[in-house]
Coordinates of C-alpha atoms and ligand atoms in Angstrom, one line a residue:
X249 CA 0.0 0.0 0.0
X250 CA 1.3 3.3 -0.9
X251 CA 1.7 5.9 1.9
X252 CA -1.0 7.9 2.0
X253 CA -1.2 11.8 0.7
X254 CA -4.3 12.7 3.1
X255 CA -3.4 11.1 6.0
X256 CA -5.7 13.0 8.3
X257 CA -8.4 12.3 6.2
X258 CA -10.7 8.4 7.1
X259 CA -12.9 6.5 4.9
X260 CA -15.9 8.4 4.2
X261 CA -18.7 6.0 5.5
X262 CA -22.6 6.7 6.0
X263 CA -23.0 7.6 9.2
X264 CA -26.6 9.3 9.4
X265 CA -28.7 12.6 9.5
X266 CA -27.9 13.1 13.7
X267 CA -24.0 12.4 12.8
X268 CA -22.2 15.1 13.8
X269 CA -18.6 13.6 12.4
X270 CA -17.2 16.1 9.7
X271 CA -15.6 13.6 7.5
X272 CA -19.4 11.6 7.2
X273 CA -21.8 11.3 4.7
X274 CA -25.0 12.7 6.6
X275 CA -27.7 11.4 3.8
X276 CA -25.6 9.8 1.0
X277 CA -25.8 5.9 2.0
X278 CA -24.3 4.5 -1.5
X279 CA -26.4 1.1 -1.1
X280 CA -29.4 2.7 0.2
X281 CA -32.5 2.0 -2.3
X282 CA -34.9 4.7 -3.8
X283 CA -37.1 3.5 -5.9
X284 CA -35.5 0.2 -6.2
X285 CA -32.1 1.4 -7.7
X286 CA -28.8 1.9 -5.2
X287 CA -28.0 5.5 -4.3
X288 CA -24.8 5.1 -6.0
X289 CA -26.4 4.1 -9.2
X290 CA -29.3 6.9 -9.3
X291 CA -26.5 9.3 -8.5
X292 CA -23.5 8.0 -10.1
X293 CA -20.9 10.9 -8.7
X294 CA -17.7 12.2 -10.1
X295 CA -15.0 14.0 -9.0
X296 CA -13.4 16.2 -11.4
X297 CA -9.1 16.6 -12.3
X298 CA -9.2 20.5 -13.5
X299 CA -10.9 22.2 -10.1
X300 CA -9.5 19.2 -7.8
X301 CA -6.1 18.7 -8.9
X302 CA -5.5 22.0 -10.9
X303 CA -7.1 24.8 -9.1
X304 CA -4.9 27.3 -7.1
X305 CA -7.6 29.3 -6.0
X306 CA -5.6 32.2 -8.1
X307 CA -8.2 35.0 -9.3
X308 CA -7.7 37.8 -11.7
X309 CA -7.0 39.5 -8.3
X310 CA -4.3 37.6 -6.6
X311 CA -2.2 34.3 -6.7
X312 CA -2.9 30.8 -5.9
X313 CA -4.0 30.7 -2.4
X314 CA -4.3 26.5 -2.2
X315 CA -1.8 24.0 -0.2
X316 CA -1.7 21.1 -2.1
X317 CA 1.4 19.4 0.0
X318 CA 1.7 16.6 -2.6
X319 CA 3.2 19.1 -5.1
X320 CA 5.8 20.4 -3.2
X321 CA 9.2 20.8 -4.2
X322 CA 7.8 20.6 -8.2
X323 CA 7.8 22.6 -10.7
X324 CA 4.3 24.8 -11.6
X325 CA 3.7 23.2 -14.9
X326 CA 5.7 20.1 -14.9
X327 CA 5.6 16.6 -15.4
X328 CA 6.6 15.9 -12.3
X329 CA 4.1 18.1 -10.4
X330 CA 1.3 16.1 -12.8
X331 CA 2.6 12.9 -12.1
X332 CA 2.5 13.5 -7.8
X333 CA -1.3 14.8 -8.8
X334 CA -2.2 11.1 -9.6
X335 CA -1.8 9.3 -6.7
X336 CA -3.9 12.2 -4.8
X337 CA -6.8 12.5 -6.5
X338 CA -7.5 8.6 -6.7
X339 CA -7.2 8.9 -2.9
X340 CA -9.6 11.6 -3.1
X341 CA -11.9 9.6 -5.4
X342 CA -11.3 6.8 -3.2
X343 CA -11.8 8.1 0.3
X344 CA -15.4 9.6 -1.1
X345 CA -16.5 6.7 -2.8
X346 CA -16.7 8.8 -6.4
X347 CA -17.2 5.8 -8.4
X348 CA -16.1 8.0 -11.8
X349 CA -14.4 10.9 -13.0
X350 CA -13.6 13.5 -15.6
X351 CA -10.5 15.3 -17.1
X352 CA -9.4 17.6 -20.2
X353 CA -6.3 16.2 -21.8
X354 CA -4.4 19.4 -20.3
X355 CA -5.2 18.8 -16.5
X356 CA -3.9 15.5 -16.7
X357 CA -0.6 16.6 -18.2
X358 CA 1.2 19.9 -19.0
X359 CA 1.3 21.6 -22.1
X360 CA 5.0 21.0 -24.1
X361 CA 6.7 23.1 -26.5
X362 CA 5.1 20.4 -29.2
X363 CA 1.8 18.5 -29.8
X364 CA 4.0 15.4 -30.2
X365 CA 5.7 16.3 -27.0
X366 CA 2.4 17.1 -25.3
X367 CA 0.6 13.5 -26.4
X368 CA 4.0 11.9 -25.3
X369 CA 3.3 13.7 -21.9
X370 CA -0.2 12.8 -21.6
X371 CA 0.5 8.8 -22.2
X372 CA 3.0 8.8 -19.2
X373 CA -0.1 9.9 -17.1
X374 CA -2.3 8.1 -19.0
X375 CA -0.3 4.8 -17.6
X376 CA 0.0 6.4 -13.9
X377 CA -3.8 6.7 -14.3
X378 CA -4.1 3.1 -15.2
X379 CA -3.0 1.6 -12.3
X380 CA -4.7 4.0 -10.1
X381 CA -7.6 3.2 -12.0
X382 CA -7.2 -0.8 -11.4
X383 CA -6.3 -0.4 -7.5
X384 CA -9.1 2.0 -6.4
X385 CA -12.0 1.1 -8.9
X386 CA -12.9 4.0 -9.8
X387 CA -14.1 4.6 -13.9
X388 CA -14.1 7.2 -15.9
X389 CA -17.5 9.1 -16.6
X390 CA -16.0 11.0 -19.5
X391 CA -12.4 12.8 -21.2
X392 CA -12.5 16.5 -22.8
X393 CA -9.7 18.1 -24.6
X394 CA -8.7 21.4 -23.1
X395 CA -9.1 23.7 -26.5
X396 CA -9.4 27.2 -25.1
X397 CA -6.3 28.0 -22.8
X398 CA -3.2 28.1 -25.3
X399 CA -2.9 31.6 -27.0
X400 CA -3.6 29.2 -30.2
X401 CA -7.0 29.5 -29.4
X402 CA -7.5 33.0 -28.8
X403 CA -10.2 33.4 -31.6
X404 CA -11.4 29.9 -31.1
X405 CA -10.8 26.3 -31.7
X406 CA -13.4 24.9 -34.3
X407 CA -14.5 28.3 -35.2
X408 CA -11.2 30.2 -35.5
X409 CA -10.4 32.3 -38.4
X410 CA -7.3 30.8 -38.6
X411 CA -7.5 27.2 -40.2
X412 CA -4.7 25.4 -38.5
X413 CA -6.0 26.9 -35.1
X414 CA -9.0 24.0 -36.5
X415 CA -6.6 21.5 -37.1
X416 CA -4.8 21.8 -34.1
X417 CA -7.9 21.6 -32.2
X418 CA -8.6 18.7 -34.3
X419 CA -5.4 16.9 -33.3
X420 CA -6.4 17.5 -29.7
X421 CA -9.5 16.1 -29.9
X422 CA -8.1 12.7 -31.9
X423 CA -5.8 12.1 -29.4
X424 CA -8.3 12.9 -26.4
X425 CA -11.0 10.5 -28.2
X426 CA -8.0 7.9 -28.0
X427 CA -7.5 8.4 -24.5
X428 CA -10.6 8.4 -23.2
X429 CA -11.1 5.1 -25.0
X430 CA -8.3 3.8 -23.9
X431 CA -9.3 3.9 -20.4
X432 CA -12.8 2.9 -20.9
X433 CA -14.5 6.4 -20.7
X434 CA -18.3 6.3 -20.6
X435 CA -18.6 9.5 -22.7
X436 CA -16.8 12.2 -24.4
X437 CA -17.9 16.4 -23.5
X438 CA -17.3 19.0 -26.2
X439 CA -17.5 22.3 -24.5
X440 CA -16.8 25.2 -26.8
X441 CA -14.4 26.8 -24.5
X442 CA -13.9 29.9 -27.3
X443 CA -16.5 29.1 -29.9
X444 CA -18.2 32.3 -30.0
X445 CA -17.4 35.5 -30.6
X446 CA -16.3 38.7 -28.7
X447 CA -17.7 41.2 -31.3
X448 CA -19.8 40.9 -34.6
X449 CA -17.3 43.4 -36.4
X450 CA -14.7 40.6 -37.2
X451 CA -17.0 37.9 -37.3
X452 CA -18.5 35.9 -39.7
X453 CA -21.0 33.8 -37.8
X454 CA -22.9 31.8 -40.5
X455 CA -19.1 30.2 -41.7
X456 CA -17.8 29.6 -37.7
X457 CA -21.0 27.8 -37.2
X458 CA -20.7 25.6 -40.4
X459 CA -17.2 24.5 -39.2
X460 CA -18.4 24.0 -35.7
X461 CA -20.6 21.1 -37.5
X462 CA -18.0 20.2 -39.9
X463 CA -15.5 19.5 -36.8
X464 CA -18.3 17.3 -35.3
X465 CA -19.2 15.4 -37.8
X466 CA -15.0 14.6 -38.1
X467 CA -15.5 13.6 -34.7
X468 CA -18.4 11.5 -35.2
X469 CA -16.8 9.6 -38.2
X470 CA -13.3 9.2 -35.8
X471 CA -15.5 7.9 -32.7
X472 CA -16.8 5.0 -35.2
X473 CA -13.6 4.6 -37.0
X474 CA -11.8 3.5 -33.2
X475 CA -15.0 2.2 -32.2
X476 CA -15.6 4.1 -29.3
X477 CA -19.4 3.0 -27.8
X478 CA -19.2 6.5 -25.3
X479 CA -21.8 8.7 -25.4
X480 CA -21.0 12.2 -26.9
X481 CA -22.1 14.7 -24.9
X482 CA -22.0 18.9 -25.8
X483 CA -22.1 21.0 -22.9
X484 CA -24.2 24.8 -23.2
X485 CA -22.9 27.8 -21.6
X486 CA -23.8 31.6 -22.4
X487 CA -21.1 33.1 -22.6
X488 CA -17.3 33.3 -20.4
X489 CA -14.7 33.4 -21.5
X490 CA -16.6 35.0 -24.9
X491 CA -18.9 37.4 -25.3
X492 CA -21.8 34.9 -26.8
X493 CA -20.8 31.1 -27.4
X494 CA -22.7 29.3 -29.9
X495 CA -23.7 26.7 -27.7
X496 CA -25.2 29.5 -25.6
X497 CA -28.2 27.2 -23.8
X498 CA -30.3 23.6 -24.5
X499 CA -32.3 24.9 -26.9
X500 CA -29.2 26.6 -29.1
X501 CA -27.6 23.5 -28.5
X502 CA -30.5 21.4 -29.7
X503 CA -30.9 23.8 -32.9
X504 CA -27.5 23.5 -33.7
X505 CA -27.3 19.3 -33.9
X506 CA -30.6 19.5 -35.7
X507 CA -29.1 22.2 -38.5
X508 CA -26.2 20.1 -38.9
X509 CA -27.7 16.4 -39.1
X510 CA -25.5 15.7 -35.8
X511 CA -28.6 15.0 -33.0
X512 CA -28.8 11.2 -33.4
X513 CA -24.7 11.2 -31.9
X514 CA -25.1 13.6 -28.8
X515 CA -27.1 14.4 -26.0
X516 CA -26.2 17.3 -23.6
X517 CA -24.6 17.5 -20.3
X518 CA -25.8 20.3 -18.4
X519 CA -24.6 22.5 -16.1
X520 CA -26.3 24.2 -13.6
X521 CA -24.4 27.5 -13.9
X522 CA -24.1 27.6 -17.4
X523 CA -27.6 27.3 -16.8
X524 CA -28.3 30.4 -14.5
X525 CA -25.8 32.5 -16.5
X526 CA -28.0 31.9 -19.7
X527 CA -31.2 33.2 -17.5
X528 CA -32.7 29.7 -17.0
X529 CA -33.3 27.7 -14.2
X530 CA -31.3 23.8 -14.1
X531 CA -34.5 22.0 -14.1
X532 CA -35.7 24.5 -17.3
X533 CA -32.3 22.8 -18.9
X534 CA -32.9 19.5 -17.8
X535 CA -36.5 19.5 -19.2
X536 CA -35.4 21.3 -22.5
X537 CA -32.9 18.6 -23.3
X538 CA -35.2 15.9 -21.8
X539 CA -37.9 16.9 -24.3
X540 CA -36.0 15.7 -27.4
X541 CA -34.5 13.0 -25.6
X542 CA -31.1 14.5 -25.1
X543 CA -30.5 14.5 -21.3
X544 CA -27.0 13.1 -21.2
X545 CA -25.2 14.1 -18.0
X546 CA -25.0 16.9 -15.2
X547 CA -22.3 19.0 -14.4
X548 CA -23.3 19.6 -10.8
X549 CA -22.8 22.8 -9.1
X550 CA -24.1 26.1 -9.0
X551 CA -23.6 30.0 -9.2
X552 CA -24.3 32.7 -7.1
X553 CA -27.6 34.8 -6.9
X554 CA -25.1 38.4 -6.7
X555 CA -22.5 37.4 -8.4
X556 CA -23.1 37.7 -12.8
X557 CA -20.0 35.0 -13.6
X558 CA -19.2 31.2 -13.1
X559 CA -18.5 30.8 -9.5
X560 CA -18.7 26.8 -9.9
X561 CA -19.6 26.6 -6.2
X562 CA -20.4 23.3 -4.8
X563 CA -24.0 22.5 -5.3
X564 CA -25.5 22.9 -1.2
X565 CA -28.8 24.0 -2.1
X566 CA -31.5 21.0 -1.6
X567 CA -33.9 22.9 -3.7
X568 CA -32.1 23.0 -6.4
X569 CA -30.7 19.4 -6.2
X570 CA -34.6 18.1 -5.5
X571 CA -35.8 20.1 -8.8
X572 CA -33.0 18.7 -10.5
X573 CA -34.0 15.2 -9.0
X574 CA -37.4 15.6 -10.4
X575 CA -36.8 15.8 -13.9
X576 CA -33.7 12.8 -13.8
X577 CA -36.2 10.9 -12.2
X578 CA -38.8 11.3 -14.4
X579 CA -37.2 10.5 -17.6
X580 CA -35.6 7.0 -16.7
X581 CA -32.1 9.0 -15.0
X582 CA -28.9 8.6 -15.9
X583 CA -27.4 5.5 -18.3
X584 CA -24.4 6.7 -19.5
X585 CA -23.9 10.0 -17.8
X586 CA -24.0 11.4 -13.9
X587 CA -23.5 13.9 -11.6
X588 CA -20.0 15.1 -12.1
X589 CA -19.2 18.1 -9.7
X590 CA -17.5 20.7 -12.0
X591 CA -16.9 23.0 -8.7
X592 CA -14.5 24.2 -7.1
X593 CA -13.7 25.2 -3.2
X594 CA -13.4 28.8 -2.7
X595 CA -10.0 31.0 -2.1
X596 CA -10.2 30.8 1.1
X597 CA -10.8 27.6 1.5
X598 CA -7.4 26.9 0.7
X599 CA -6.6 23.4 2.8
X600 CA -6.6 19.8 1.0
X601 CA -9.7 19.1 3.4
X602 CA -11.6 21.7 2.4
X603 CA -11.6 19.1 -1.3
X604 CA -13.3 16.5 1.1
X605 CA -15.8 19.0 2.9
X606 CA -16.9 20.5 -0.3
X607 CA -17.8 17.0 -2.1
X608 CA -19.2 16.2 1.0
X609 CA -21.6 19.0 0.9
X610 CA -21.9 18.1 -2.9
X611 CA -23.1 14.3 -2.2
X612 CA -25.1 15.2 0.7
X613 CA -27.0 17.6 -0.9
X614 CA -27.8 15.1 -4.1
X615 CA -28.7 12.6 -2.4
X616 CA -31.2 14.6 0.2
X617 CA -32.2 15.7 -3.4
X618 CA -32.8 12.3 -4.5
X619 CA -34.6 10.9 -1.3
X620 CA -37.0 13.7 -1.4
X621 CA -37.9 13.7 -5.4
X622 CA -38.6 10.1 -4.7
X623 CA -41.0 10.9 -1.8
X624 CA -42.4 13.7 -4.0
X625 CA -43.1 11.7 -6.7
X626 CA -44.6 8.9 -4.7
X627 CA -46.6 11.0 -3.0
X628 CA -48.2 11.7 -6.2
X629 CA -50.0 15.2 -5.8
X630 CA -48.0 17.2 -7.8
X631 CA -47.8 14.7 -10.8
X632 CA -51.5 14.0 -10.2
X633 CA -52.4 17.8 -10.6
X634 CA -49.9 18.0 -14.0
X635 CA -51.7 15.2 -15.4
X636 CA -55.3 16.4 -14.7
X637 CA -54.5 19.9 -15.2
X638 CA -54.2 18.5 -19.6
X639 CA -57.3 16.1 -19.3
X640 CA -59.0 18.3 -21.7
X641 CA -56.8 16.9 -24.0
X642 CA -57.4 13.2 -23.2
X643 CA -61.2 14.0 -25.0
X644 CA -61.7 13.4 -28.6
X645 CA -60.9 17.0 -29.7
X646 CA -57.4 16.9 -28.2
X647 CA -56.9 13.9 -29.1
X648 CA -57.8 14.6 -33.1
X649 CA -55.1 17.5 -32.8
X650 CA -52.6 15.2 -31.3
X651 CA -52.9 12.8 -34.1
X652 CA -52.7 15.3 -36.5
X653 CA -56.5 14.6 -38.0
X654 CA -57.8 18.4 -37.8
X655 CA -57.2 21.9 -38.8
X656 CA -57.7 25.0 -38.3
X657 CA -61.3 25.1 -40.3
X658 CA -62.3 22.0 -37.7
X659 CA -61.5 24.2 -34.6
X660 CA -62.9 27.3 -35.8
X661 CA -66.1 25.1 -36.3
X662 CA -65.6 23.6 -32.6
X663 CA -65.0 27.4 -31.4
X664 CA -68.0 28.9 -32.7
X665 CA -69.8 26.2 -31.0
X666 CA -68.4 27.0 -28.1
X667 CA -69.3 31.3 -27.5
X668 CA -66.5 31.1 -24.8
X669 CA -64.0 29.0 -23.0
X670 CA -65.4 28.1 -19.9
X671 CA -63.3 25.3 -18.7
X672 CA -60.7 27.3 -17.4
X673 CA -58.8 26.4 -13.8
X674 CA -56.3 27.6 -12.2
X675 CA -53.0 27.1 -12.4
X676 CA -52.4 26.5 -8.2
X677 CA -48.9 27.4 -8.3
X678 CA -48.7 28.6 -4.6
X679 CA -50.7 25.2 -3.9
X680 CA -48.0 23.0 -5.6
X681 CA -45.3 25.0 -3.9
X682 CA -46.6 24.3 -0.4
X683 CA -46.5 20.5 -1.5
X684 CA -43.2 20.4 -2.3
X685 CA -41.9 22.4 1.0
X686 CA -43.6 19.3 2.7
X687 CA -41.1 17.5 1.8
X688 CA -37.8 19.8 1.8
Ligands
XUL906 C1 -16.3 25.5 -18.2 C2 -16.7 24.1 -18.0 C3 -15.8 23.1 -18.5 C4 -16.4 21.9 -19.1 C5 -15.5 20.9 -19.7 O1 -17.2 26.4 -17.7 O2 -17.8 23.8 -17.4 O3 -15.0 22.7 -17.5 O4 -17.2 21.2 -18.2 O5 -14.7 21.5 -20.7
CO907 CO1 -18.7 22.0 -17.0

């Protein structure tokens, strides 16, 4: 057994709601059932390299504020501070019980002066993560490559104006694709770190989008060339670090794989402060991509009410986490996707602990989120209420226009009949509210 990085921290076991241990999951009892299906596998948590491993706690203010006492005496940006990053975060993983998580091919390993150099870098972690892999148990939910730090892709990866900017990109993707395969990923996340655009004056958005799809049909064609059964996944976000990114919300998201023939290959992973940023709520997301059966996977976190950016907090709000609950619930949750906490601690919570409080809190809070959708939903008012609230629809009228059989010289027939609309109930909002505070 190797010594251990976070000595001081135990085995996160179940220990109950009156628990008052720190280092104890309060509600999140992996091999608890709800609604006949393990905790573990409703929830299906991951623990992600970038914010674990990789954030300083640096903002455009000041330095790095985080102790990370595995990287000392290395090199910021070197192979040697990657490779000591390994052995932590499967301890991490491990101590919480994450069953899976996520990297960009540039958390894992450094950036080197050459993309031959750089993939030769990445397969010496990609072996340190390996064995890690085989000891602990732990999987991989999904790989990313990171397309949107290097100054290469200052006006973008797949939508650059520069055309080897594309093929770089490209390159980055292939070999991420190869990775992530290679160590049995569950799905693949495109997040269009730069694809958008910081003003209209030097932009031509019709010919950016059209290479957006072109890129992803390249990556469609290379998934089935290496046969890699993943899921795709492309993640929405308004805007940050650009000014508008294509992939701004669901619904653009959506529009976009329908324009370019590309829907049948991906479904979404959505996350909750990309969400709030682009003016919706999570569950709004959720439901959106749900609707045209494209709920892939959640990026689980959220944002702040005051502040307008991507805070990535840890997600500690049980409303939230219930809402999101609801709708995961509802459509069948999660095959190949999960709830992959792209968060980060704050600045001041600068101590390797504080990366074992905050997924904690992150766990907690989804799987009080879980327990309570379940009671909600067998409880069965609220859904009860939805379902009468359309029964007009159930009648033969509704059920004509459902199936497509009338028009609009049919229902003005019906509404001349009719002198008014009558039927009309209310909507009970408050009502529905109250219910589901009965069970918070
Ligand atoms: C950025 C973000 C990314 C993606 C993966 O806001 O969420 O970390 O999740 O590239
Ligand atoms: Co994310």
């Amino acid at each position: 057994m190797a010594k251990s990085l976070l000595p001081n921290i135990p085995k996160i076991e179940f220990a109950g709601s009156k628990s008052r241990e720190a280092f104890t999951f309060k509600h999140y009892n992996p091999t608890e059932l709800v609604e006949g299906k393990t905790m573990k596998d409703h929830l299906r948590f991951s623990v992600v390299y970038w914010h674990t491993m990789c954030g300083t706690g640096s903002d455009m203010f000041g330095w790095g504020t985080a102790v990370r006492p595995w990287e000392k005496g290395t090199k910021a940006g070197s192979l040697e501070q990657a490779k000591r990053r390994v052995p932590a975060f499967f301890e991490i993983c491990d101590k919480l019980g994450a069953p899976f998580y996520a990297f960009h091919d540039r958390d894992l390993a450094p950036h080197a002066k050459t993309l031959s150099e750089s993939n030769n870098y990445l397969d010496q972690i990609v072996e340190l993560l390996k064995e890690q892999m085989q000891q602990t148990g732990v999987k991989l939910l999904w790989g990313t490559a990171q397309n949107f730090v290097h100054p290469r892709y200052m006006h973008g990866a797949a939508t650059s104006c520069n055309v080897d900017s594309f093929a770089f990109a490209a390159a980055q993707v292939k070999k991420a694709m190869e990775v992530t395969k290679e160590l049995d990923g569950e799905g693949y996340v495109f997040w269009g770190g730069r694809e958008g655009y910081s003003t209209l004056m030097n932009t031509n958005l019709k010919r950016e989008m059209d290479h957006l799809g072109a890129f992803m049909h390249m990556a469609v064609d290379y998934k089935k060339k290496i046969g890699f059964k993943g899921s795709f996944y492309i993640e929405p976000k308004p805007k940050e670090p650009t000014k508008h990114q294509y992939d701004s919300d669901a619904a653009a998201c959506l529009n976009f794989l329908r324009e370019y023939d590309l829907l049948e290959h991906f479904k979404l992973n959505i996350e909750t402060n990309h969400a709030t940023l682009a003016g919706h709520t999570m569950q709004h997301e959720l439901e959106v991509a749900s609707a045209a059966g494209a709920l892939g996977s959640i990026d689980a976190n959220m944002g702040d009410l005051f502040l307008g950016w991507d805070t990535d907090q840890f997600p500690t709000d049980i409303y939230l986490t219930t809402q999101c609950m609801l709708t995961i619930l509802k459509h069948g949750g999660f095959t190949t996707g999960g709830t992959n906490f792209d968060a980060k601690v704050r600045r001041e919570s600068f101590e390797p602990e504080d990366l074992i409080h905050a997924h904690i809190a992150g766990m907690d809070t989804f799987a009080r989120g879980l327990k309570i959708a379940a009671a909600i939903r067998k409880d069965g008012r609220i859904d009860e209420f939805v379902k009468n609230r359309y029964r007009t629809w159930d009648g033969s009228l509704g059920q004509k226009i459902e199936n497509g059989k009338v028009g609009f010289s049919e229902l003005e027939k019906h509404a001349l009949k009719l002198g008014e609309v009558t039927n009309l109930e209310s909507g009970r909002q408050e009502y529905l509210e109250a219910i589901f505070n009965e069970f918070i």
